[in-house]
Amino acid sequence: MYKIIKLIIALFVITNAYSAVPNNVTVTNLSDDGSIGSLRWAISSANADIDINQIDFSPGLTGTITLTSNLPTITSNLTIIGPGVLDLTLSGNDLYKMFVVNNGSALTISGITFTANASFSGSIFRADNNNSSITATAINVVNNTRSYAFYTNNPSTITISNATFTNNSGTLFGSDYGSAPNTTSDIVTDYTNRITVTGSTFASNTGIIFQTQRYVKIDDCIFTDNTQPIGYFYGVNRYQVLNSTFTNNTGWTLFYFSSWIGDTPSFGAGTLSANNTLFEGNTFTGNTGTVINPGGSDKYDSKTTITNNVFSNNGTSYTGTPAVVSNNTLDNFISSVTHAVVESTLIVTMRRPVFNTNTGSGTLEVSDFDLELTGGNATLISSTPTSISVDGNVYTLGIPISGEISGAEMITVKPVINSIYDGSFNVAGTTQQNNSINLKFLDDDADGVSNFLDLCPNTSAGVRVYPYNGCEDTTYPFITYFNYGSTLKYPSNFVSTTDHTLYYTSYDSNWNSSIGKLTPEKVISTLFTPINGYVQSLTTDTYNNLYFVHYDFDTSLYEIRKITPDGTTSVLLTTNDEYLQNLTTDILGNIYVVQNNNSSNLRELKKITIDGTVTILASDTEGYFQNLIGDAFGTMYFVNTNYNTNSRIIKKIATDGSITELYTTNEYIENLKIDTLGNLYFVNYNPTNNSYDLKKLISTGTISNLYVYGSNIYPQSLAVDAMNNLYFVIYNGNTGQQQINSITPEGIIVSYGEFTGNELYNDRNGTIYFNDNESRKIIGTKSVQLTPMLSNFDAMTKYYFDGSFQIVSPSTDSAGNFTFVSSNTDVATISGTTVTIVGAGLTTITATQASDALYLTNSISADLTVSTTTVVTKNGKTSNSNLNYVNKNGAVGSSNGLGVNGESKKTKSN
């Protein structure tokens, strides 16, 4: 009996040991035809035989299995052990599903590379309903272009570890449906739809990685060089990102959250905890966008905890006000750094109150900061600031600097490690945002080049200089005439007077127009603002009067108005139902205007003389007049377009009023301009082939092409300077860029691409103006300046005892300031306009006048002779330098002194 019992026990043990051995089938080939040995056959076999629970692969089998149809759905528990990701690849052929698990089955899979997924939610792994699950390890996911390669639906889970995901452009993970508790739980099974990824690497993916609506946990993973968000998390489930590293990802945000927390129904608004969304123990470095965006409202923020993470050199660490942000190393402590060059200090502004202990107390000290200086000439004596002062969140640090600043120095303010904390126990990392700036430099002539580098320290304002020496670039035609910043809005229609006063139209925030005035001294003012109307067609005459067209919305009247230099305003012409345009003047002060009658279609070209006489020079009911201009001799030119003949004619009006035709074409004429030699320039448009040409018409009638606009290149405006250089603006429809070009009289074309101005205006002086709206500057060409005539600076004779006197500036026609220099400082020194006599002798005083808007710099010299005389001092001695001399009446220091023989001697000029 005892032997029988032992035998039964032995058989039981052997039977159980045998049943623990997995029943497996082996894949022996790479085909997908369902034949014996194929993966498709193996899965079908496992589905058909409940005793088959494992699939493996023949040793040495390598290559790619390319699907020709969807793999069979897995309906029973199964383990698939691949040979390794380098040996076996499974391709969905961009069409077919791989592993779908349902019916509560569990799939465990490893050692395979997955690629070329199909368009299906869960085209690589889909855990579908009834607590189905997929557990994968040591897999590779590469070059999948279609979204939702991995998907959990209803109660189901996907768990992946030690995997690699690279170069996928489709969204990788998705999920929906399944239940979740309305209170945050640490029991994972409380969440029936779950995705968990651990120990895996995601690199160079261009699609979204997680776009899910149910539980996600990411732990101990690496994300690098991905270009889209890591996680779009929707729904009210729990999301945890733990102990992972994120480096150089470029998505606009890495994590974004949206759910119906607080909406109807208000699921979880008052019950989900502050760590329902949890970021803990992660390192974020070099990511260009926002790292964490909790969702943009308090209902999301209040469910987010960010703790024990390291943020370094990211675009933005987090947005909103998460419920908990604590014990992180953050790079967003510093809001800004500015440099005060004269005081030699840095002004460091913190985003929030900070302390030098992690207990929420302690004022920052100089030892809490580290300075680093690179480039340029100046150096730091020490990396520790020399001083610190505190005003709220603003810290002013003294800079221990040596040497003159050249302009190439960059200074970086770094918190010393574990030295600066905020009130939530976060510590400032040694790498910070907004903590590096270029040091400002001294620049006496405001040309943008430091005094250290500037070899031309008296450069005129607004001119372009060479950045390496501060000297004027004489080949460059433009200057910054006026930097208007935020004071003007779209200034245009520039006209100027003979004294370089500039008038223009500008607009307010509601686009109401007005006329502004800018003096040569750069004083800006508003000259005229319509009550309820607008202004246009500005022009000036040689007497510096301003003319413009004003339209009144209330009365529907057009007026030509005149404003004299002293501000007197008058109305020269009023019309009703006839609009006025192309206002201009000739050298004699006569006004020309085109008047258009809306009712009769009559167009009239009118001349208004100084005494107010109105003459009709030309009329037309079959076309219109445009591009009215005048030359320096009083001759006027315009373009006459005829609708019936489809012709455009350039016509000339002589000073006696006679009109002749210069050029006729059936093509369009735009932007007529004239130079000082009487040559006309215009843009010719051919509608047949949609082409533009820039043409020149000389006084003999010969016409030539100067410039042919390329395909999709469009002209915008023309202007001529005092040297007869033609400037023109082109718009490139291919690039969306504008460019200013010039053509010399010799035909040389030069391009200037730095500006965005498109309307060029030239005045009678040949100065060209335009608005560079991007830099908010009025740009002008350099004026042809004259040399001022200096006079009335004659030789001077003084006595030693005169002591000092005020020098009188020479007569001049320039407004530039004078400076004075003495050639012999042993005789006289000069400070400002005060000459101090030092001793007897001869010195030459040179008066130098600075340039202004019209005149160059010039100088003039005069000799100063200082003589002395020997007189008796009050103590009875003789001297030619003692100021305590006496006259014959005993008075000290008067204009006369007592000579050694008792005679009266002159001692002062006055």
mmCIF file with all atom_site columns, N, CA and C in Angstrom, residues 455-512:
data_model
loop_
_atom_site.group_PDB
_atom_site.id
_atom_site.type_symbol
_atom_site.label_atom_id
_atom_site.label_alt_id
_atom_site.label_comp_id
_atom_site.label_asym_id
_atom_site.label_entity_id
_atom_site.label_seq_id
_atom_site.pdbx_PDB_ins_code
_atom_site.Cartn_x
_atom_site.Cartn_y
_atom_site.Cartn_z
_atom_site.occupancy
_atom_site.B_iso_or_equiv
_atom_site.pdbx_formal_charge
_atom_site.auth_seq_id
_atom_site.auth_comp_id
_atom_site.auth_asym_id
_atom_site.auth_atom_id
_atom_site.pdbx_PDB_model_num
ATOM 1   N N  . LEU A 1 455 ? 37.083 105.420 -34.569 1.00 0.00 ? 455 LEU A N  1
ATOM 2   C CA . LEU A 1 455 ? 38.171 106.267 -35.054 1.00 0.00 ? 455 LEU A CA 1
ATOM 3   C C  . LEU A 1 455 ? 37.658 107.600 -35.587 1.00 0.00 ? 455 LEU A C  1
ATOM 4   N N  . CYS A 1 456 ? 36.342 107.719 -35.722 1.00 0.00 ? 456 CYS A N  1
ATOM 5   C CA . CYS A 1 456 ? 35.721 108.962 -36.193 1.00 0.00 ? 456 CYS A CA 1
ATOM 6   C C  . CYS A 1 456 ? 34.651 109.353 -35.176 1.00 0.00 ? 456 CYS A C  1
ATOM 7   N N  . PRO A 1 457 ? 35.062 109.925 -34.046 1.00 0.00 ? 457 PRO A N  1
ATOM 8   C CA . PRO A 1 457 ? 34.132 110.112 -32.928 1.00 0.00 ? 457 PRO A CA 1
ATOM 9   C C  . PRO A 1 457 ? 33.140 111.251 -33.092 1.00 0.00 ? 457 PRO A C  1
ATOM 10  N N  . ASN A 1 458 ? 33.180 111.963 -34.222 1.00 0.00 ? 458 ASN A N  1
ATOM 11  C CA . ASN A 1 458 ? 32.259 113.085 -34.420 1.00 0.00 ? 458 ASN A CA 1
ATOM 12  C C  . ASN A 1 458 ? 31.401 112.876 -35.656 1.00 0.00 ? 458 ASN A C  1
ATOM 13  N N  . THR A 1 459 ? 30.997 111.652 -35.904 1.00 0.00 ? 459 THR A N  1
ATOM 14  C CA . THR A 1 459 ? 30.173 111.337 -37.065 1.00 0.00 ? 459 THR A CA 1
ATOM 15  C C  . THR A 1 459 ? 28.826 112.045 -36.962 1.00 0.00 ? 459 THR A C  1
ATOM 16  N N  . SER A 1 460 ? 28.350 112.569 -38.100 1.00 0.00 ? 460 SER A N  1
ATOM 17  C CA . SER A 1 460 ? 27.045 113.230 -38.120 1.00 0.00 ? 460 SER A CA 1
ATOM 18  C C  . SER A 1 460 ? 25.945 112.220 -37.824 1.00 0.00 ? 460 SER A C  1
ATOM 19  N N  . ALA A 1 461 ? 24.884 112.698 -37.217 1.00 0.00 ? 461 ALA A N  1
ATOM 20  C CA . ALA A 1 461 ? 23.790 111.814 -36.808 1.00 0.00 ? 461 ALA A CA 1
ATOM 21  C C  . ALA A 1 461 ? 23.111 111.191 -38.015 1.00 0.00 ? 461 ALA A C  1
ATOM 22  N N  . GLY A 1 462 ? 22.774 109.901 -37.896 1.00 0.00 ? 462 GLY A N  1
ATOM 23  C CA . GLY A 1 462 ? 21.960 109.225 -38.896 1.00 0.00 ? 462 GLY A CA 1
ATOM 24  C C  . GLY A 1 462 ? 22.702 108.584 -40.036 1.00 0.00 ? 462 GLY A C  1
ATOM 25  N N  . VAL A 1 463 ? 23.996 108.852 -40.188 1.00 0.00 ? 463 VAL A N  1
ATOM 26  C CA . VAL A 1 463 ? 24.713 108.291 -41.329 1.00 0.00 ? 463 VAL A CA 1
ATOM 27  C C  . VAL A 1 463 ? 25.130 106.865 -41.028 1.00 0.00 ? 463 VAL A C  1
ATOM 28  N N  . ARG A 1 464 ? 25.329 106.094 -42.086 1.00 0.00 ? 464 ARG A N  1
ATOM 29  C CA . ARG A 1 464 ? 25.804 104.720 -41.930 1.00 0.00 ? 464 ARG A CA 1
ATOM 30  C C  . ARG A 1 464 ? 27.310 104.732 -41.781 1.00 0.00 ? 464 ARG A C  1
ATOM 31  N N  . VAL A 1 465 ? 27.788 103.951 -40.804 1.00 0.00 ? 465 VAL A N  1
ATOM 32  C CA . VAL A 1 465 ? 29.222 103.901 -40.533 1.00 0.00 ? 465 VAL A CA 1
ATOM 33  C C  . VAL A 1 465 ? 29.706 102.468 -40.644 1.00 0.00 ? 465 VAL A C  1
ATOM 34  N N  . TYR A 1 466 ? 31.020 102.334 -40.796 1.00 0.00 ? 466 TYR A N  1
ATOM 35  C CA . TYR A 1 466 ? 31.618 101.011 -40.764 1.00 0.00 ? 466 TYR A CA 1
ATOM 36  C C  . TYR A 1 466 ? 31.646 100.521 -39.315 1.00 0.00 ? 466 TYR A C  1
ATOM 37  N N  . PRO A 1 467 ? 31.152 99.322  -39.049 1.00 0.00 ? 467 PRO A N  1
ATOM 38  C CA . PRO A 1 467 ? 31.037 98.871  -37.663 1.00 0.00 ? 467 PRO A CA 1
ATOM 39  C C  . PRO A 1 467 ? 32.367 98.636  -36.975 1.00 0.00 ? 467 PRO A C  1
ATOM 40  N N  . TYR A 1 468 ? 33.450 98.521  -37.738 1.00 0.00 ? 468 TYR A N  1
ATOM 41  C CA . TYR A 1 468 ? 34.737 98.227  -37.126 1.00 0.00 ? 468 TYR A CA 1
ATOM 42  C C  . TYR A 1 468 ? 35.522 99.482  -36.755 1.00 0.00 ? 468 TYR A C  1
ATOM 43  N N  . ASN A 1 469 ? 35.108 100.677 -37.298 1.00 0.00 ? 469 ASN A N  1
ATOM 44  C CA . ASN A 1 469 ? 35.871 101.879 -36.928 1.00 0.00 ? 469 ASN A CA 1
ATOM 45  C C  . ASN A 1 469 ? 35.009 103.120 -36.731 1.00 0.00 ? 469 ASN A C  1
ATOM 46  N N  . GLY A 1 470 ? 33.701 103.040 -36.980 1.00 0.00 ? 470 GLY A N  1
ATOM 47  C CA . GLY A 1 470 ? 32.820 104.172 -36.744 1.00 0.00 ? 470 GLY A CA 1
ATOM 48  C C  . GLY A 1 470 ? 32.936 105.299 -37.745 1.00 0.00 ? 470 GLY A C  1
ATOM 49  N N  . CYS A 1 471 ? 33.622 105.100 -38.852 1.00 0.00 ? 471 CYS A N  1
ATOM 50  C CA . CYS A 1 471 ? 33.750 106.143 -39.875 1.00 0.00 ? 471 CYS A CA 1
ATOM 51  C C  . CYS A 1 471 ? 32.667 105.988 -40.935 1.00 0.00 ? 471 CYS A C  1
ATOM 52  N N  . GLU A 1 472 ? 32.279 107.101 -41.535 1.00 0.00 ? 472 GLU A N  1
ATOM 53  C CA . GLU A 1 472 ? 31.152 107.112 -42.459 1.00 0.00 ? 472 GLU A CA 1
ATOM 54  C C  . GLU A 1 472 ? 31.428 106.267 -43.699 1.00 0.00 ? 472 GLU A C  1
ATOM 55  N N  . ASP A 1 473 ? 30.413 105.495 -44.079 1.00 0.00 ? 473 ASP A N  1
ATOM 56  C CA . ASP A 1 473 ? 30.445 104.772 -45.347 1.00 0.00 ? 473 ASP A CA 1
ATOM 57  C C  . ASP A 1 473 ? 29.979 105.741 -46.426 1.00 0.00 ? 473 ASP A C  1
ATOM 58  N N  . THR A 1 474 ? 30.923 106.366 -47.094 1.00 0.00 ? 474 THR A N  1
ATOM 59  C CA . THR A 1 474 ? 30.597 107.428 -48.052 1.00 0.00 ? 474 THR A CA 1
ATOM 60  C C  . THR A 1 474 ? 29.939 106.890 -49.321 1.00 0.00 ? 474 THR A C  1
ATOM 61  N N  . THR A 1 475 ? 29.986 105.578 -49.532 1.00 0.00 ? 475 THR A N  1
ATOM 62  C CA . THR A 1 475 ? 29.346 105.009 -50.723 1.00 0.00 ? 475 THR A CA 1
ATOM 63  C C  . THR A 1 475 ? 27.864 104.760 -50.503 1.00 0.00 ? 475 THR A C  1
ATOM 64  N N  . TYR A 1 476 ? 27.411 104.906 -49.278 1.00 0.00 ? 476 TYR A N  1
ATOM 65  C CA . TYR A 1 476 ? 26.030 104.579 -48.955 1.00 0.00 ? 476 TYR A CA 1
ATOM 66  C C  . TYR A 1 476 ? 25.184 105.841 -49.005 1.00 0.00 ? 476 TYR A C  1
ATOM 67  N N  . PRO A 1 477 ? 24.067 105.837 -49.752 1.00 0.00 ? 477 PRO A N  1
ATOM 68  C CA . PRO A 1 477 ? 23.361 107.105 -50.004 1.00 0.00 ? 477 PRO A CA 1
ATOM 69  C C  . PRO A 1 477 ? 22.357 107.513 -48.938 1.00 0.00 ? 477 PRO A C  1
ATOM 70  N N  . PHE A 1 478 ? 22.006 106.612 -48.007 1.00 0.00 ? 478 PHE A N  1
ATOM 71  C CA . PHE A 1 478 ? 20.900 106.894 -47.104 1.00 0.00 ? 478 PHE A CA 1
ATOM 72  C C  . PHE A 1 478 ? 21.385 107.279 -45.705 1.00 0.00 ? 478 PHE A C  1
ATOM 73  N N  . ILE A 1 479 ? 20.555 108.042 -45.025 1.00 0.00 ? 479 ILE A N  1
ATOM 74  C CA . ILE A 1 479 ? 20.746 108.322 -43.609 1.00 0.00 ? 479 ILE A CA 1
ATOM 75  C C  . ILE A 1 479 ? 19.406 108.106 -42.896 1.00 0.00 ? 479 ILE A C  1
ATOM 76  N N  . THR A 1 480 ? 19.473 107.864 -41.601 1.00 0.00 ? 480 THR A N  1
ATOM 77  C CA . THR A 1 480 ? 18.251 107.857 -40.796 1.00 0.00 ? 480 THR A CA 1
ATOM 78  C C  . THR A 1 480 ? 17.911 109.311 -40.515 1.00 0.00 ? 480 THR A C  1
ATOM 79  N N  . TYR A 1 481 ? 16.894 109.805 -41.228 1.00 0.00 ? 481 TYR A N  1
ATOM 80  C CA . TYR A 1 481 ? 16.546 111.215 -41.086 1.00 0.00 ? 481 TYR A CA 1
ATOM 81  C C  . TYR A 1 481 ? 15.829 111.474 -39.768 1.00 0.00 ? 481 TYR A C  1
ATOM 82  N N  . PHE A 1 482 ? 14.959 110.526 -39.388 1.00 0.00 ? 482 PHE A N  1
ATOM 83  C CA . PHE A 1 482 ? 14.236 110.703 -38.130 1.00 0.00 ? 482 PHE A CA 1
ATOM 84  C C  . PHE A 1 482 ? 13.733 109.351 -37.657 1.00 0.00 ? 482 PHE A C  1
ATOM 85  N N  . ASN A 1 483 ? 14.048 109.027 -36.405 1.00 0.00 ? 483 ASN A N  1
ATOM 86  C CA . ASN A 1 483 ? 13.582 107.781 -35.795 1.00 0.00 ? 483 ASN A CA 1
ATOM 87  C C  . ASN A 1 483 ? 12.307 108.107 -35.014 1.00 0.00 ? 483 ASN A C  1
ATOM 88  N N  . TYR A 1 484 ? 11.143 107.816 -35.609 1.00 0.00 ? 484 TYR A N  1
ATOM 89  C CA . TYR A 1 484 ? 9.897  108.263 -34.996 1.00 0.00 ? 484 TYR A CA 1
ATOM 90  C C  . TYR A 1 484 ? 9.317  107.275 -33.984 1.00 0.00 ? 484 TYR A C  1
ATOM 91  N N  . GLY A 1 485 ? 9.801  106.031 -33.957 1.00 0.00 ? 485 GLY A N  1
ATOM 92  C CA . GLY A 1 485 ? 9.352  105.082 -32.957 1.00 0.00 ? 485 GLY A CA 1
ATOM 93  C C  . GLY A 1 485 ? 7.839  104.926 -32.943 1.00 0.00 ? 485 GLY A C  1
ATOM 94  N N  . SER A 1 486 ? 7.246  105.154 -31.773 1.00 0.00 ? 486 SER A N  1
ATOM 95  C CA . SER A 1 486 ? 5.798  104.995 -31.632 1.00 0.00 ? 486 SER A CA 1
ATOM 96  C C  . SER A 1 486 ? 5.043  106.315 -31.765 1.00 0.00 ? 486 SER A C  1
ATOM 97  N N  . THR A 1 487 ? 5.728  107.402 -32.122 1.00 0.00 ? 487 THR A N  1
ATOM 98  C CA . THR A 1 487 ? 5.073  108.717 -32.159 1.00 0.00 ? 487 THR A CA 1
ATOM 99  C C  . THR A 1 487 ? 4.243  108.917 -33.410 1.00 0.00 ? 487 THR A C  1
ATOM 100 N N  . LEU A 1 488 ? 4.503  108.150 -34.486 1.00 0.00 ? 488 LEU A N  1
ATOM 101 C CA . LEU A 1 488 ? 3.764  108.312 -35.733 1.00 0.00 ? 488 LEU A CA 1
ATOM 102 C C  . LEU A 1 488 ? 3.248  106.966 -36.208 1.00 0.00 ? 488 LEU A C  1
ATOM 103 N N  . LYS A 1 489 ? 2.219  107.018 -37.054 1.00 0.00 ? 489 LYS A N  1
ATOM 104 C CA . LYS A 1 489 ? 1.676  105.807 -37.657 1.00 0.00 ? 489 LYS A CA 1
ATOM 105 C C  . LYS A 1 489 ? 1.619  106.001 -39.163 1.00 0.00 ? 489 LYS A C  1
ATOM 106 N N  . TYR A 1 490 ? 2.416  105.225 -39.873 1.00 0.00 ? 490 TYR A N  1
ATOM 107 C CA . TYR A 1 490 ? 2.477  105.223 -41.328 1.00 0.00 ? 490 TYR A CA 1
ATOM 108 C C  . TYR A 1 490 ? 2.629  106.629 -41.936 1.00 0.00 ? 490 TYR A C  1
ATOM 109 N N  . PRO A 1 491 ? 3.679  107.363 -41.592 1.00 0.00 ? 491 PRO A N  1
ATOM 110 C CA . PRO A 1 491 ? 3.902  108.646 -42.264 1.00 0.00 ? 491 PRO A CA 1
ATOM 111 C C  . PRO A 1 491 ? 4.163  108.420 -43.751 1.00 0.00 ? 491 PRO A C  1
ATOM 112 N N  . SER A 1 492 ? 3.604  109.301 -44.595 1.00 0.00 ? 492 SER A N  1
ATOM 113 C CA . SER A 1 492 ? 3.755  109.163 -46.038 1.00 0.00 ? 492 SER A CA 1
ATOM 114 C C  . SER A 1 492 ? 3.526  110.520 -46.687 1.00 0.00 ? 492 SER A C  1
ATOM 115 N N  . ASN A 1 493 ? 3.539  110.555 -48.021 1.00 0.00 ? 493 ASN A N  1
ATOM 116 C CA . ASN A 1 493 ? 3.310  111.788 -48.786 1.00 0.00 ? 493 ASN A CA 1
ATOM 117 C C  . ASN A 1 493 ? 4.261  112.913 -48.363 1.00 0.00 ? 493 ASN A C  1
ATOM 118 N N  . PHE A 1 494 ? 5.566  112.581 -48.278 1.00 0.00 ? 494 PHE A N  1
ATOM 119 C CA . PHE A 1 494 ? 6.546  113.556 -47.810 1.00 0.00 ? 494 PHE A CA 1
ATOM 120 C C  . PHE A 1 494 ? 6.772  114.665 -48.844 1.00 0.00 ? 494 PHE A C  1
ATOM 121 N N  . VAL A 1 495 ? 6.761  115.900 -48.372 1.00 0.00 ? 495 VAL A N  1
ATOM 122 C CA . VAL A 1 495 ? 7.205  117.054 -49.165 1.00 0.00 ? 495 VAL A CA 1
ATOM 123 C C  . VAL A 1 495 ? 8.047  117.929 -48.249 1.00 0.00 ? 495 VAL A C  1
ATOM 124 N N  . SER A 1 496 ? 8.972  118.683 -48.810 1.00 0.00 ? 496 SER A N  1
ATOM 125 C CA . SER A 1 496 ? 9.824  119.518 -47.960 1.00 0.00 ? 496 SER A CA 1
ATOM 126 C C  . SER A 1 496 ? 9.992  120.893 -48.573 1.00 0.00 ? 496 SER A C  1
ATOM 127 N N  . THR A 1 497 ? 10.478 121.805 -47.752 1.00 0.00 ? 497 THR A N  1
ATOM 128 C CA . THR A 1 497 ? 10.695 123.184 -48.163 1.00 0.00 ? 497 THR A CA 1
ATOM 129 C C  . THR A 1 497 ? 12.176 123.409 -48.447 1.00 0.00 ? 497 THR A C  1
ATOM 130 N N  . THR A 1 498 ? 12.506 124.609 -48.870 1.00 0.00 ? 498 THR A N  1
ATOM 131 C CA . THR A 1 498 ? 13.906 124.898 -49.190 1.00 0.00 ? 498 THR A CA 1
ATOM 132 C C  . THR A 1 498 ? 14.802 124.865 -47.965 1.00 0.00 ? 498 THR A C  1
ATOM 133 N N  . ASP A 1 499 ? 14.226 125.048 -46.771 1.00 0.00 ? 499 ASP A N  1
ATOM 134 C CA . ASP A 1 499 ? 15.031 124.984 -45.546 1.00 0.00 ? 499 ASP A CA 1
ATOM 135 C C  . ASP A 1 499 ? 14.946 123.593 -44.898 1.00 0.00 ? 499 ASP A C  1
ATOM 136 N N  . HIS A 1 500 ? 14.473 122.605 -45.670 1.00 0.00 ? 500 HIS A N  1
ATOM 137 C CA . HIS A 1 500 ? 14.419 121.207 -45.237 1.00 0.00 ? 500 HIS A CA 1
ATOM 138 C C  . HIS A 1 500 ? 13.423 120.959 -44.095 1.00 0.00 ? 500 HIS A C  1
ATOM 139 N N  . THR A 1 501 ? 12.390 121.783 -43.998 1.00 0.00 ? 501 THR A N  1
ATOM 140 C CA . THR A 1 501 ? 11.260 121.416 -43.164 1.00 0.00 ? 501 THR A CA 1
ATOM 141 C C  . THR A 1 501 ? 10.453 120.369 -43.919 1.00 0.00 ? 501 THR A C  1
ATOM 142 N N  . LEU A 1 502 ? 10.116 119.268 -43.224 1.00 0.00 ? 502 LEU A N  1
ATOM 143 C CA . LEU A 1 502 ? 9.453  118.141 -43.868 1.00 0.00 ? 502 LEU A CA 1
ATOM 144 C C  . LEU A 1 502 ? 7.994  118.089 -43.422 1.00 0.00 ? 502 LEU A C  1
ATOM 145 N N  . TYR A 1 503 ? 7.091  117.988 -44.404 1.00 0.00 ? 503 TYR A N  1
ATOM 146 C CA . TYR A 1 503 ? 5.669  117.794 -44.121 1.00 0.00 ? 503 TYR A CA 1
ATOM 147 C C  . TYR A 1 503 ? 5.265  116.402 -44.593 1.00 0.00 ? 503 TYR A C  1
ATOM 148 N N  . TYR A 1 504 ? 4.237  115.854 -43.962 1.00 0.00 ? 504 TYR A N  1
ATOM 149 C CA . TYR A 1 504 ? 3.827  114.494 -44.286 1.00 0.00 ? 504 TYR A CA 1
ATOM 150 C C  . TYR A 1 504 ? 2.404  114.281 -43.783 1.00 0.00 ? 504 TYR A C  1
ATOM 151 N N  . THR A 1 505 ? 1.760  113.219 -44.271 1.00 0.00 ? 505 THR A N  1
ATOM 152 C CA . THR A 1 505 ? 0.492  112.797 -43.696 1.00 0.00 ? 505 THR A CA 1
ATOM 153 C C  . THR A 1 505 ? 0.744  111.619 -42.766 1.00 0.00 ? 505 THR A C  1
ATOM 154 N N  . SER A 1 506 ? -0.067 111.544 -41.708 1.00 0.00 ? 506 SER A N  1
ATOM 155 C CA . SER A 1 506 ? 0.038  110.448 -40.752 1.00 0.00 ? 506 SER A CA 1
ATOM 156 C C  . SER A 1 506 ? -1.366 110.109 -40.280 1.00 0.00 ? 506 SER A C  1
ATOM 157 N N  . TYR A 1 507 ? -1.478 109.069 -39.437 1.00 0.00 ? 507 TYR A N  1
ATOM 158 C CA . TYR A 1 507 ? -2.781 108.571 -39.039 1.00 0.00 ? 507 TYR A CA 1
ATOM 159 C C  . TYR A 1 507 ? -2.797 108.295 -37.543 1.00 0.00 ? 507 TYR A C  1
ATOM 160 N N  . ASP A 1 508 ? -4.003 108.404 -36.951 1.00 0.00 ? 508 ASP A N  1
ATOM 161 C CA . ASP A 1 508 ? -4.154 108.016 -35.559 1.00 0.00 ? 508 ASP A CA 1
ATOM 162 C C  . ASP A 1 508 ? -4.620 106.563 -35.490 1.00 0.00 ? 508 ASP A C  1
ATOM 163 N N  . SER A 1 509 ? -4.949 106.089 -34.287 1.00 0.00 ? 509 SER A N  1
ATOM 164 C CA . SER A 1 509 ? -5.314 104.685 -34.109 1.00 0.00 ? 509 SER A CA 1
ATOM 165 C C  . SER A 1 509 ? -6.601 104.322 -34.841 1.00 0.00 ? 509 SER A C  1
ATOM 166 N N  . ASN A 1 510 ? -7.434 105.319 -35.186 1.00 0.00 ? 510 ASN A N  1
ATOM 167 C CA . ASN A 1 510 ? -8.676 105.071 -35.926 1.00 0.00 ? 510 ASN A CA 1
ATOM 168 C C  . ASN A 1 510 ? -8.518 105.397 -37.405 1.00 0.00 ? 510 ASN A C  1
ATOM 169 N N  . TRP A 1 511 ? -7.295 105.580 -37.842 1.00 0.00 ? 511 TRP A N  1
ATOM 170 C CA . TRP A 1 511 ? -6.963 105.849 -39.248 1.00 0.00 ? 511 TRP A CA 1
ATOM 171 C C  . TRP A 1 511 ? -7.520 107.189 -39.736 1.00 0.00 ? 511 TRP A C  1
ATOM 172 N N  . ASN A 1 512 ? -7.627 108.157 -38.833 1.00 0.00 ? 512 ASN A N  1
ATOM 173 C CA . ASN A 1 512 ? -7.943 109.517 -39.235 1.00 0.00 ? 512 ASN A CA 1
ATOM 174 C C  . ASN A 1 512 ? -6.644 110.219 -39.618 1.00 0.00 ? 512 ASN A C  1
#
